[in-house]
Amino acid sequence: MSIMQVLNIQSIPGLPPLQSLITCLKNRQLLLVLDNFEQVIEASPILDEMLAGVPGLKVLVTSRVGLQLYGEREFNVPPLDVPDISVALSRTELMHYGAIQLFVERAQAVLPHFTLTDENAGVIAQICARLDGLPLALELAAVWIRVLPPALLLERISQARLPVLTRAVRNLHNRQQTLRNTITWSYELLSSAEQRWFGRLGIFTGGWSLEAVEAMMQSIAADQEETVVFNSPLEMLEQLLNSSLLVRLPGTDRRARFTMLETIREYAQERLIAQGEFERLRDWHACYYLREAEAAELGMRGPQQLEWRARLTTDRDNNRAAMEWLLQRARDGMRIGLCSFSGQGSSEGSKGVAGSRILSSRGVPGDGLLAAELCLRLASAFRPYWEWQGHLPEARNWLGAALEVPCEHGGGETVLAARAKALSETSRLASLENDQPRAVTLAEESIALWQQLDDPVGSAGALLHRVWAAYAMSEYEIGKRLCLEGLRHISTTDDTWLRAQLLFYLGTAEGFTGDYQQMRSYYTQSRELFEQVGDKSAVADVLKDQGAMLLLEGKYVESIDLLLKSVQLCYKLDHKQYITTNICWLSTAFGMRGEPDPAQASILSAQLKGAGEGLMDTIGLTTWTETHPFVQLVHQYIRSQVDEQSWEAALAAGRALTVEQAIDLACLGKGELL
């Protein structure tokens, strides 16, 4: 039915229908409401003419596609608000969320006795979150409460949303009968090129950057004879945003990010499979995020370490998806073709692969690379990030899975180098878990491979992790010898960061063997090199260990000063592993200082020890220093200054502290606040 029919306006003889309508409305005040205008979006210029010819006219349009008229003001209709499922909320708190309210209301329409309970509240919250708060999706899902308990409904939705979200309702339009029909309605409004790119963007998980889309376009242009339709990625993204199929995410001033609602992404992946591009683009996606991870591994050693860490955190869903895919392809013995590497690289460019001359210097052969190699490289590149974030169990799981994949045949030197690096990184994790025999075995296997490959930089990196295990087992002379061997492997210009690490560990050996002057010299050299490359986290690590070593000299006040300086820097960097070990050492330092009296110092020490133990449990850390004979002897002395009940109470109080409260407590113990 036309606007003229609804308003009961007749055409004026001699005038076209539009001019007749404008003439009749010219002196009227009118609000015109047009619903589902995307069906006739080509008619939007008519609205422009009407607005120009009728001063008192206002038009309210609902449409899945923007009109793209001058003066148009868009009001986005967002999904209903959903709870953060990582935060435990009561059923009363959950009922304040629109998505929960709608789900419960529609569930009660088909099952009157259904209520939100303490038992099902968490599951219902997950259902609403997985459905992105979309009203139609919530209504279609709630109907299943009549036949499925919430936990089973969540399981079905987690496996695949679209097959579940369907129901025949006689008084709804066909496009609203299922969620798939609703999305298909929008999809079919796209041009063929827009449809192809909509499917391709479904390859990303949790969002993507503009740089990632640019790289994908370059890769596809290099590999396929595809007619260029869009002048730039921005043009394509703008078209899909205008069709309400994408969402622009909040981001930094320099990085634009986009995403799809998960239900829409599931549909996009179906289209991508139908286009026959799914596996190729999954390969490309994994290679892109491998390059990003390897660039970040190097970047986190320099002045932009916080920016790189933030990028890895922002793309954690893509990173995990890349790891899962490479692991699957590796287990199947697959190769990743050369085309998957075209258009690759981070926006800042790649400077190679950390810790290996071979991996940095070799290109991609014509037949591609074994997925097993790429899987090992990706897991290795993430180890420093996982340690920084306090995700040690995740690091252990991924590296362990990657190392279990057999890759003896057809890989050549780069596969061996990738395996050597993964063994070295896993050795570091074993030391952090205080499994020193395993750490030694892994490091020595890595060293043997690097020597076989004649890669001195790789050997030096593996020696570094072997040294850490030696210190944990009180083998200080062995550690010192290995540090000197590592330094001989690299020149002063080879790898400044690695040289600084070896000097740092050499200083620790000198401290444990009583040469404090030489210890300070090596620590100073190391810190200066870390400052030169801009690695603030490594500077904080040196300050931490130097503060701990001062305890051996009986310089408790100086020790506390350095440890507080380190923990405050670590807090700014949000380096969870270093924060934790700093708090543990501060516990020891305050207890040994014994001020204002041994009993009060013991209580403060117990509180900080409890805080440190709680943080260690959270991040999966078992620091070897806690089982060192010297540290155990000191802890026995500190504990003896108060009765058992007071000690245990203080320990429990410390475990209840937040990170900020623990640091403030240490600062108060020194007489200053953070």
XYZ file of C-alpha atoms in Angstrom:
674
model
C 0.000 0.000 0.000
C 1.415 3.402 -1.008
C 1.763 6.493 1.194
C -0.944 8.238 -0.838
C -3.379 5.397 -0.224
C -2.724 5.379 3.529
C -3.237 9.163 3.710
C -6.233 8.959 1.346
C -4.712 11.466 -1.078
C -5.785 11.564 -4.727
C -3.461 12.448 -7.590
C -3.814 16.008 -8.905
C -4.523 16.058 -12.638
C -1.478 17.042 -14.613
C 0.991 16.305 -11.767
C 3.070 13.166 -11.153
C 2.078 11.201 -7.999
C 5.052 12.466 -5.971
C 4.352 16.107 -6.764
C 0.674 15.536 -5.967
C 1.658 14.134 -2.560
C 4.029 17.028 -1.820
C 1.426 19.597 -2.850
C -1.230 18.076 -0.583
C 1.105 17.875 2.415
C 2.925 21.158 1.908
C 1.189 23.058 4.709
C 0.728 20.180 7.134
C 2.680 19.122 10.244
C 3.186 15.397 9.867
C 5.235 12.496 11.247
C 5.548 9.740 8.666
C 6.567 6.299 10.022
C 7.932 3.796 7.506
C 8.742 0.260 8.699
C 11.142 -2.250 7.091
C 12.245 0.309 4.520
C 15.176 -1.908 3.436
C 12.704 -3.647 1.099
C 12.438 -0.472 -1.004
C 15.741 1.209 -0.153
C 16.093 2.450 -3.750
C 13.145 4.752 -3.017
C 15.077 6.750 -0.412
C 15.604 9.732 -2.814
C 11.801 10.113 -2.831
C 11.923 10.774 0.912
C 14.570 13.421 0.290
C 12.285 15.188 -2.169
C 9.348 14.994 0.234
C 11.374 16.469 3.096
C 12.585 19.281 0.861
C 9.062 20.053 -0.365
C 7.159 19.686 2.928
C 8.751 21.842 5.677
C 6.515 20.382 8.414
C 7.315 16.763 7.579
C 9.390 14.463 9.795
C 10.122 10.888 8.744
C 10.876 8.015 11.126
C 12.238 4.994 9.267
C 13.086 1.517 10.505
C 15.494 -0.224 8.189
C 18.301 -2.739 8.268
C 20.102 -0.558 5.741
C 20.898 3.117 6.138
C 19.215 5.546 3.751
C 22.477 7.407 3.095
C 20.718 10.740 2.748
C 22.128 14.099 3.808
C 20.657 15.126 7.153
C 19.845 11.548 8.117
C 20.403 10.753 11.792
C 20.782 7.108 12.720
C 19.631 5.657 16.037
C 20.990 2.174 16.486
C 18.708 -0.336 18.182
C 21.158 -2.465 20.168
C 20.499 -5.962 21.500
C 19.217 -6.289 25.050
C 21.824 -5.957 27.760
C 23.390 -9.220 28.916
C 25.401 -9.967 32.066
C 29.140 -10.541 32.103
C 29.256 -14.307 32.621
C 32.753 -14.087 34.124
C 31.224 -12.325 37.144
C 29.074 -14.294 39.582
C 25.724 -12.520 40.045
C 22.702 -13.408 42.141
C 19.353 -14.165 40.500
C 18.060 -10.817 41.801
C 20.941 -8.994 40.111
C 20.463 -10.970 36.893
C 16.793 -9.961 36.662
C 17.917 -6.368 36.098
C 19.199 -7.366 32.639
C 16.776 -7.005 29.740
C 17.874 -10.245 28.071
C 17.249 -12.250 31.251
C 13.842 -10.615 31.745
C 12.719 -11.426 28.195
C 13.981 -15.011 28.325
C 12.230 -15.717 31.630
C 9.013 -14.062 30.418
C 8.915 -16.092 27.188
C 9.879 -19.310 28.999
C 6.985 -18.794 31.421
C 4.646 -18.347 28.440
C 5.256 -21.995 27.471
C 6.056 -23.372 30.953
C 4.127 -21.331 33.555
C 5.946 -22.746 36.588
C 9.405 -21.851 35.200
C 11.377 -19.451 37.429
C 14.913 -18.159 37.672
C 16.561 -19.994 40.569
C 19.975 -20.005 42.198
C 20.583 -23.339 40.474
C 19.716 -22.313 36.893
C 20.632 -18.598 37.004
C 24.206 -19.092 35.795
C 23.103 -21.286 32.895
C 20.369 -18.851 31.834
C 22.922 -16.021 31.916
C 25.204 -18.031 29.612
C 22.328 -18.750 27.217
C 21.462 -15.054 26.976
C 25.116 -14.107 26.474
C 25.624 -16.715 23.757
C 22.549 -15.385 21.953
C 24.028 -11.861 22.020
C 20.900 -10.490 23.716
C 18.988 -10.625 20.410
C 15.249 -10.508 21.232
C 14.156 -12.901 18.473
C 16.901 -15.379 19.381
C 15.917 -15.224 23.052
C 12.248 -15.772 22.244
C 12.972 -18.721 19.966
C 15.333 -20.294 22.507
C 12.972 -19.810 25.446
C 10.348 -21.945 23.720
C 12.635 -24.980 24.117
C 12.443 -24.731 27.917
C 9.222 -26.711 27.584
C 11.182 -29.809 26.452
C 14.823 -29.172 27.419
C 16.322 -28.314 30.817
C 18.416 -25.104 30.723
C 21.771 -26.931 30.889
C 20.911 -29.108 27.888
C 19.581 -26.108 25.963
C 22.889 -24.308 26.613
C 24.782 -27.345 25.351
C 22.736 -27.399 22.124
C 23.179 -23.665 21.582
C 26.918 -23.899 22.247
C 27.270 -26.510 19.511
C 25.251 -24.570 16.917
C 22.792 -21.742 17.470
C 20.883 -21.519 14.216
C 19.383 -25.052 14.090
C 17.935 -24.543 17.588
C 16.493 -21.100 16.977
C 13.492 -22.070 14.868
C 9.764 -22.307 15.498
C 6.661 -22.060 13.372
C 4.456 -19.199 14.591
C 1.355 -18.570 12.502
C 1.018 -14.854 13.179
C 4.614 -13.899 12.308
C 6.062 -13.113 8.889
C 8.129 -15.955 7.390
C 11.377 -14.021 7.896
C 10.687 -14.011 11.659
C 9.886 -17.724 11.937
C 13.558 -18.608 12.488
C 16.671 -16.634 13.239
C 18.221 -18.037 10.074
C 15.380 -16.553 8.012
C 15.873 -13.187 9.693
C 19.587 -13.105 8.885
C 18.966 -14.444 5.375
C 16.582 -11.537 4.796
C 19.435 -9.087 5.448
C 21.989 -11.213 3.580
C 19.926 -11.274 0.399
C 19.833 -7.478 0.330
C 23.621 -7.481 -0.235
C 25.344 -7.428 -3.610
C 27.187 -10.606 -4.636
C 30.559 -9.054 -3.729
C 29.244 -7.943 -0.343
C 27.885 -11.451 0.244
C 31.301 -12.982 -0.493
C 33.064 -10.653 1.919
C 30.405 -11.099 4.582
C 31.177 -14.825 4.512
C 34.920 -14.226 4.582
C 34.729 -11.989 7.638
C 33.082 -14.864 9.491
C 36.564 -16.405 9.719
C 37.455 -14.007 12.541
C 36.563 -14.785 16.139
C 35.700 -12.024 18.591
C 36.473 -9.192 16.172
C 39.218 -8.025 13.821
C 41.285 -4.983 12.981
C 41.244 -2.952 9.793
C 44.825 -4.136 9.186
C 43.675 -7.768 9.250
C 41.057 -7.123 6.548
C 43.605 -5.242 4.431
C 45.959 -8.233 4.691
C 43.158 -10.627 3.735
C 42.274 -8.533 0.690
C 45.922 -8.501 -0.410
C 46.163 -12.271 0.014
C 43.005 -12.976 -1.977
C 44.032 -10.508 -4.699
C 47.427 -12.214 -4.986
C 45.984 -15.727 -5.081
C 42.732 -15.412 -7.018
C 41.620 -13.756 -10.196
C 38.834 -11.814 -8.548
C 37.451 -8.626 -10.012
C 38.179 -5.705 -7.715
C 34.805 -4.324 -6.646
C 35.740 -2.212 -3.644
C 38.254 0.613 -3.788
C 39.402 -0.191 -0.253
C 38.559 -2.402 2.727
C 36.865 0.612 4.293
C 34.339 0.767 1.463
C 33.417 -2.894 1.945
C 33.227 -2.579 5.727
C 31.093 0.550 5.434
C 28.599 -1.284 3.222
C 28.281 -4.178 5.685
C 28.038 -1.792 8.631
C 25.292 0.061 6.789
C 23.461 -3.265 6.418
C 23.624 -3.830 10.203
C 25.622 -7.046 9.783
C 28.781 -5.693 11.418
C 29.448 -3.706 14.567
C 32.213 -1.137 15.028
C 33.976 -1.815 18.335
C 35.409 0.835 20.637
C 39.156 0.994 20.072
C 42.239 3.125 20.307
C 42.786 6.231 18.201
C 45.102 4.283 15.896
C 43.327 0.907 15.580
C 39.801 0.451 14.227
C 38.099 -2.833 15.136
C 34.930 -4.537 13.966
C 32.951 -7.612 14.929
C 29.828 -9.662 14.239
C 27.328 -10.898 16.749
C 28.044 -14.592 17.273
C 24.734 -15.703 15.790
C 25.472 -13.696 12.643
C 29.040 -15.017 12.567
C 27.734 -18.585 12.638
C 25.608 -17.785 9.593
C 28.592 -16.118 7.875
C 30.670 -19.254 8.377
C 27.912 -21.315 6.772
C 28.102 -19.018 3.753
C 31.904 -19.264 3.706
C 31.701 -23.067 3.619
C 29.155 -22.842 0.797
C 31.580 -20.542 -1.076
C 34.271 -23.245 -0.811
C 36.721 -20.925 0.943
C 36.553 -22.090 4.553
C 39.726 -24.186 4.817
C 41.840 -21.811 2.758
C 40.825 -18.830 4.863
C 41.268 -20.739 8.124
C 44.834 -21.429 6.964
C 45.284 -17.758 6.096
C 43.790 -16.666 9.436
C 46.163 -18.927 11.391
C 49.200 -17.664 9.481
C 48.175 -14.043 9.955
C 47.899 -14.398 13.718
C 51.141 -16.388 13.831
C 52.917 -13.419 12.246
C 51.206 -11.084 14.696
C 52.252 -13.276 17.641
C 55.882 -13.470 16.511
C 55.975 -9.714 15.987
C 54.460 -9.262 19.452
C 57.041 -11.576 21.032
C 59.762 -9.236 19.815
C 57.673 -6.138 20.485
C 57.120 -7.109 24.114
C 60.882 -6.837 24.611
C 60.897 -3.159 23.720
C 59.368 0.238 24.484
C 55.974 -0.680 22.957
C 55.557 -3.789 25.096
C 52.279 -2.638 26.638
C 50.777 -1.896 23.231
C 51.787 -5.322 21.931
C 50.477 -7.065 25.014
C 47.174 -5.200 24.613
C 46.949 -6.322 20.976
C 47.404 -9.958 21.947
C 44.775 -9.586 24.657
C 42.318 -7.918 22.280
C 42.771 -10.734 19.753
C 42.874 -13.584 22.279
C 39.857 -15.301 20.664
C 41.482 -15.156 17.228
C 44.770 -16.370 18.701
C 43.118 -19.368 20.344
C 41.194 -20.153 17.170
C 44.451 -20.017 15.184
C 46.135 -22.346 17.663
C 43.232 -24.808 17.580
C 43.217 -24.859 13.778
C 46.979 -25.320 13.419
C 46.913 -28.088 16.003
C 44.123 -29.848 14.098
C 45.964 -29.455 10.779
C 49.224 -30.621 12.376
C 47.612 -33.775 13.739
C 46.335 -34.486 10.235
C 49.875 -34.070 8.853
C 48.829 -31.149 6.638
C 50.870 -28.420 4.981
C 49.838 -24.784 4.868
C 50.141 -23.579 1.276
C 52.215 -20.652 0.099
C 49.084 -18.621 -0.721
C 48.238 -18.435 2.993
C 51.340 -16.327 3.602
C 50.703 -13.689 0.942
C 49.618 -10.310 2.251
C 50.903 -11.300 5.682
C 52.740 -9.469 8.399
C 51.901 -7.039 11.141
C 51.310 -3.403 10.316
C 54.648 -2.510 11.919
C 56.463 -5.091 9.853
C 58.295 -8.198 10.987
C 61.861 -8.205 12.249
C 62.090 -11.975 12.295
C 61.452 -14.633 14.890
C 62.740 -14.200 18.427
C 65.466 -16.599 19.500
C 66.479 -18.213 16.194
C 68.584 -17.200 13.218
C 67.161 -20.067 11.166
C 63.499 -19.178 11.707
C 64.249 -15.481 11.098
C 66.157 -15.981 7.861
C 64.219 -18.706 6.021
C 61.326 -17.871 3.746
C 58.320 -19.981 2.806
C 59.055 -22.748 0.272
C 56.830 -23.226 -2.747
C 55.001 -26.169 -1.203
C 54.301 -24.259 2.000
C 55.164 -25.250 5.550
C 54.121 -28.121 7.759
C 51.278 -27.162 10.064
C 53.249 -28.884 12.837
C 56.010 -26.275 12.491
C 53.572 -23.372 12.547
C 51.770 -24.829 15.550
C 55.069 -25.053 17.487
C 56.013 -21.519 16.492
C 52.683 -20.049 17.557
C 52.698 -21.749 20.963
C 56.310 -20.657 21.532
C 55.631 -17.054 20.560
C 52.817 -16.840 23.102
C 54.797 -18.183 26.082
C 56.115 -14.767 27.262
C 52.619 -13.280 26.964
C 51.022 -16.141 28.888
C 53.635 -15.782 31.626
C 53.087 -12.011 31.783
C 49.323 -12.469 32.031
C 49.571 -15.240 34.609
C 48.066 -17.847 32.249
C 50.639 -20.541 32.972
C 48.214 -23.515 32.740
C 47.105 -22.364 29.276
C 50.740 -22.027 28.197
C 51.507 -25.525 29.455
C 48.490 -27.028 27.677
C 49.166 -25.452 24.273
C 52.920 -26.070 24.249
C 52.411 -29.621 25.469
C 49.848 -30.338 22.746
C 52.103 -28.844 20.053
C 55.105 -30.908 21.142
C 53.053 -34.114 21.084
C 52.446 -33.796 17.333
C 54.906 -35.996 15.388
C 56.788 -34.063 12.701
C 59.892 -36.101 11.902
C 59.454 -36.325 8.147
C 59.561 -33.693 5.445
C 60.033 -30.613 7.567
C 63.730 -29.889 7.353
C 65.641 -27.434 9.489
C 62.792 -25.049 10.183
C 60.690 -27.778 11.801
C 63.622 -28.801 14.010
C 64.209 -25.148 14.915
C 60.540 -24.679 15.795
C 60.657 -27.793 17.962
C 63.873 -26.661 19.652
C 62.295 -23.317 20.516
C 59.134 -24.960 21.863
C 61.228 -27.287 24.049
C 63.129 -24.291 25.414
C 59.945 -22.355 26.193
C 58.414 -25.414 27.863
C 61.557 -25.745 29.978
C 60.910 -22.231 31.271
C 57.357 -23.235 32.229
C 58.592 -26.360 34.012
C 60.940 -24.205 36.097
C 58.082 -21.873 37.001
C 56.152 -24.946 38.164
C 59.225 -26.055 40.174
C 59.617 -29.240 38.136
C 63.359 -28.791 37.718
C 64.321 -32.310 36.499
C 61.842 -31.948 33.639
C 63.075 -28.408 32.965
C 66.639 -29.729 32.634
C 65.584 -32.540 30.280
C 63.625 -30.172 28.029
C 66.364 -27.530 27.944
C 69.099 -30.047 27.147
C 67.017 -31.580 24.353
C 66.533 -28.073 22.969
C 70.260 -27.263 23.231
C 71.137 -30.469 21.375
C 68.797 -29.556 18.510
C 70.147 -26.006 18.267
C 73.706 -27.345 18.168
C 72.694 -29.811 15.452
C 71.280 -26.868 13.492
C 74.328 -24.680 14.205
C 72.084 -21.851 15.457
C 74.070 -19.988 18.156
C 71.250 -17.592 19.027
C 68.874 -20.494 19.594
C 71.504 -22.286 21.692
C 72.029 -19.210 23.862
C 68.289 -18.898 24.502
C 67.974 -22.545 25.522
C 71.054 -22.248 27.752
C 69.288 -19.383 29.514
C 66.435 -21.665 30.568
C 68.840 -24.456 31.498
C 70.626 -21.957 33.785
C 67.394 -21.124 35.597
C 66.833 -24.795 36.376
C 70.434 -25.090 37.600
C 69.909 -22.242 40.077
C 66.718 -23.851 41.313
C 68.737 -26.973 42.127
C 71.550 -24.940 43.796
C 73.959 -25.772 40.939
C 75.417 -22.264 40.816
C 78.788 -23.083 39.272
C 77.064 -25.042 36.504
C 74.748 -22.084 35.932
C 77.674 -19.662 35.783
C 79.497 -21.859 33.258
C 76.386 -22.124 31.081
C 75.859 -18.337 31.156
C 79.417 -17.753 29.976
C 78.910 -20.359 27.256
C 75.749 -18.567 26.140
C 77.567 -15.237 25.987
C 80.230 -16.815 23.772
C 77.496 -17.924 21.374
C 76.350 -14.378 20.608
C 78.200 -11.221 19.645
C 77.518 -7.830 21.203
C 75.382 -6.932 18.171
C 73.581 -10.274 17.771
C 70.771 -9.912 20.281
C 71.083 -7.168 22.875
C 68.086 -8.412 24.825
C 69.414 -11.978 25.037
C 72.859 -10.714 26.033
C 71.239 -8.660 28.812
C 69.393 -11.754 30.056
C 72.594 -13.812 30.201
C 74.391 -11.048 32.110
C 71.418 -10.859 34.470
C 71.543 -14.592 35.183
C 75.326 -14.444 35.535
C 74.880 -11.784 38.209
C 72.505 -14.102 40.056
C 75.138 -16.868 40.014
C 77.728 -14.497 41.471
C 75.299 -13.504 44.203
C 74.549 -17.099 45.176
C 78.284 -17.866 45.331
C 79.035 -14.810 47.476
C 80.766 -12.435 45.032
C 78.414 -9.512 45.649
C 80.602 -6.919 43.968
C 80.663 -8.898 40.717
C 76.927 -9.537 41.122
C 76.225 -5.800 41.245
C 78.431 -5.226 38.209
C 76.560 -7.778 36.096
C 73.175 -6.542 37.305
C 74.122 -2.971 36.379
C 75.298 -4.012 32.903
C 72.132 -6.022 32.388
C 69.797 -3.259 33.542
C 71.527 -0.709 31.294
C 71.082 -2.974 28.259
C 67.416 -3.569 29.086
C 66.920 0.190 29.408
C 68.674 0.601 26.066
C 66.188 -1.697 24.287
C 63.255 -0.274 26.282
C 62.186 -3.436 28.142
C 60.677 -2.086 31.368
C 59.458 -5.499 32.498
C 63.004 -6.869 32.355
C 64.266 -3.842 34.305
C 61.652 -4.639 36.960
C 62.852 -8.261 36.990
C 66.463 -7.191 37.589
C 65.382 -4.871 40.415
C 63.385 -7.730 41.949
C 66.238 -10.228 41.908
C 68.773 -7.646 43.029
C 66.492 -6.804 45.940
C 66.227 -10.492 46.809
C 70.016 -10.931 46.637
C 70.514 -8.074 49.091
C 68.889 -10.314 51.698
C 71.941 -12.581 51.457
C 74.087 -9.580 52.397
C 71.827 -8.712 55.320
C 70.891 -5.369 53.725
C 67.194 -5.564 54.531
C 66.271 -1.887 54.150
C 67.981 -1.633 50.754
C 66.307 -4.898 49.748
C 62.854 -3.580 50.623
C 63.532 -0.365 48.697
C 64.411 -2.245 45.491
C 61.578 -4.748 45.858
C 59.032 -1.961 46.334
C 60.431 -0.117 43.333
C 60.134 -3.309 41.300
C 56.613 -4.226 42.430
C 55.332 -0.714 41.722
C 56.759 -0.868 38.201
C 55.335 -4.382 37.738
C 51.929 -3.144 38.869
C 51.990 -0.383 36.235
C 52.917 -3.022 33.655
C 50.344 -5.481 35.083
C 52.968 -8.248 35.012
C 51.230 -10.787 37.204
C 54.118 -13.238 37.556
C 56.609 -10.571 38.660
C 54.081 -8.949 41.007
C 53.580 -12.307 42.703
C 57.270 -13.099 43.189
C 57.939 -9.551 44.400
C 55.294 -9.889 47.111
C 56.805 -13.224 48.188
C 60.251 -11.645 48.522
C 58.821 -8.634 50.380
C 57.322 -11.075 52.866
C 60.791 -12.484 53.518
C 62.465 -9.065 53.626
C 60.063 -7.568 56.194
C 60.306 -10.666 58.355
C 64.102 -10.572 58.327
C 64.195 -6.841 59.053
C 62.291 -7.515 62.284
C 60.946 -3.987 62.812
C 59.319 -2.420 64.754
C 59.695 -5.695 66.663
C 60.087 -9.346 65.584
C 56.473 -10.286 66.395
C 54.902 -7.440 64.381
C 57.358 -8.067 61.559
C 56.354 -11.741 61.578
C 52.646 -10.861 61.299
C 53.340 -8.522 58.347
C 55.492 -11.218 56.748
C 52.712 -13.803 57.151
C 50.124 -11.480 55.601
C 52.328 -10.837 52.565
C 53.198 -14.517 52.329
C 49.489 -15.365 52.301
C 48.893 -12.783 49.577
C 51.750 -14.220 47.517
C 50.506 -17.790 47.922
C 47.001 -16.760 46.871
C 48.354 -15.099 43.737
C 50.524 -18.132 42.959
C 47.467 -20.370 43.148
C 45.582 -18.029 40.813
C 48.215 -17.997 38.074
C 49.511 -21.562 38.515
C 52.988 -20.553 39.727
C 55.168 -22.650 42.044
C 58.307 -20.587 42.568
C 61.406 -22.646 43.341
C 62.699 -20.010 45.740
C 59.972 -20.993 48.203
C 61.568 -24.445 48.527
C 65.175 -23.192 48.573
C 66.976 -24.302 51.792
C 68.005 -20.730 52.671
C 64.474 -19.390 52.193
C 62.942 -22.246 54.179
C 65.376 -21.635 57.042
C 64.523 -17.932 57.063
C 60.787 -18.671 57.010
C 61.170 -20.987 59.991
C 62.860 -18.185 61.925
C 60.214 -15.604 60.991
C 57.398 -17.981 61.873
C 58.934 -18.733 65.273
C 58.442 -15.121 66.377
C 54.682 -15.571 66.939
C 52.393 -18.350 68.093
C 50.819 -20.760 65.601
C 47.323 -19.282 65.863
C 48.499 -15.725 65.161
C 50.603 -16.887 62.214
C 47.758 -18.844 60.609
C 45.307 -15.978 61.134
C 47.698 -13.521 59.473
C 48.331 -15.972 56.629
C 44.575 -16.346 56.025
C 44.097 -12.570 56.142
C 46.815 -12.179 53.512
C 45.163 -14.701 51.205
C 42.027 -12.549 51.217
C 43.898 -9.443 50.018
C 43.642 -8.087 46.489
C 46.834 -7.299 44.590
C 46.385 -3.600 45.332
C 45.819 -4.237 49.027
C 48.913 -6.443 49.241
C 51.096 -3.782 47.602
C 49.616 -1.078 49.843
C 50.336 -3.268 52.863
C 53.979 -3.568 51.803
C 54.211 0.179 51.265
C 52.688 0.797 54.697
C 55.252 -1.576 56.160
C 57.947 0.641 54.654
C 56.105 3.760 55.739
C 54.837 4.944 52.351
C 51.828 4.401 50.096
C 51.713 3.312 46.448
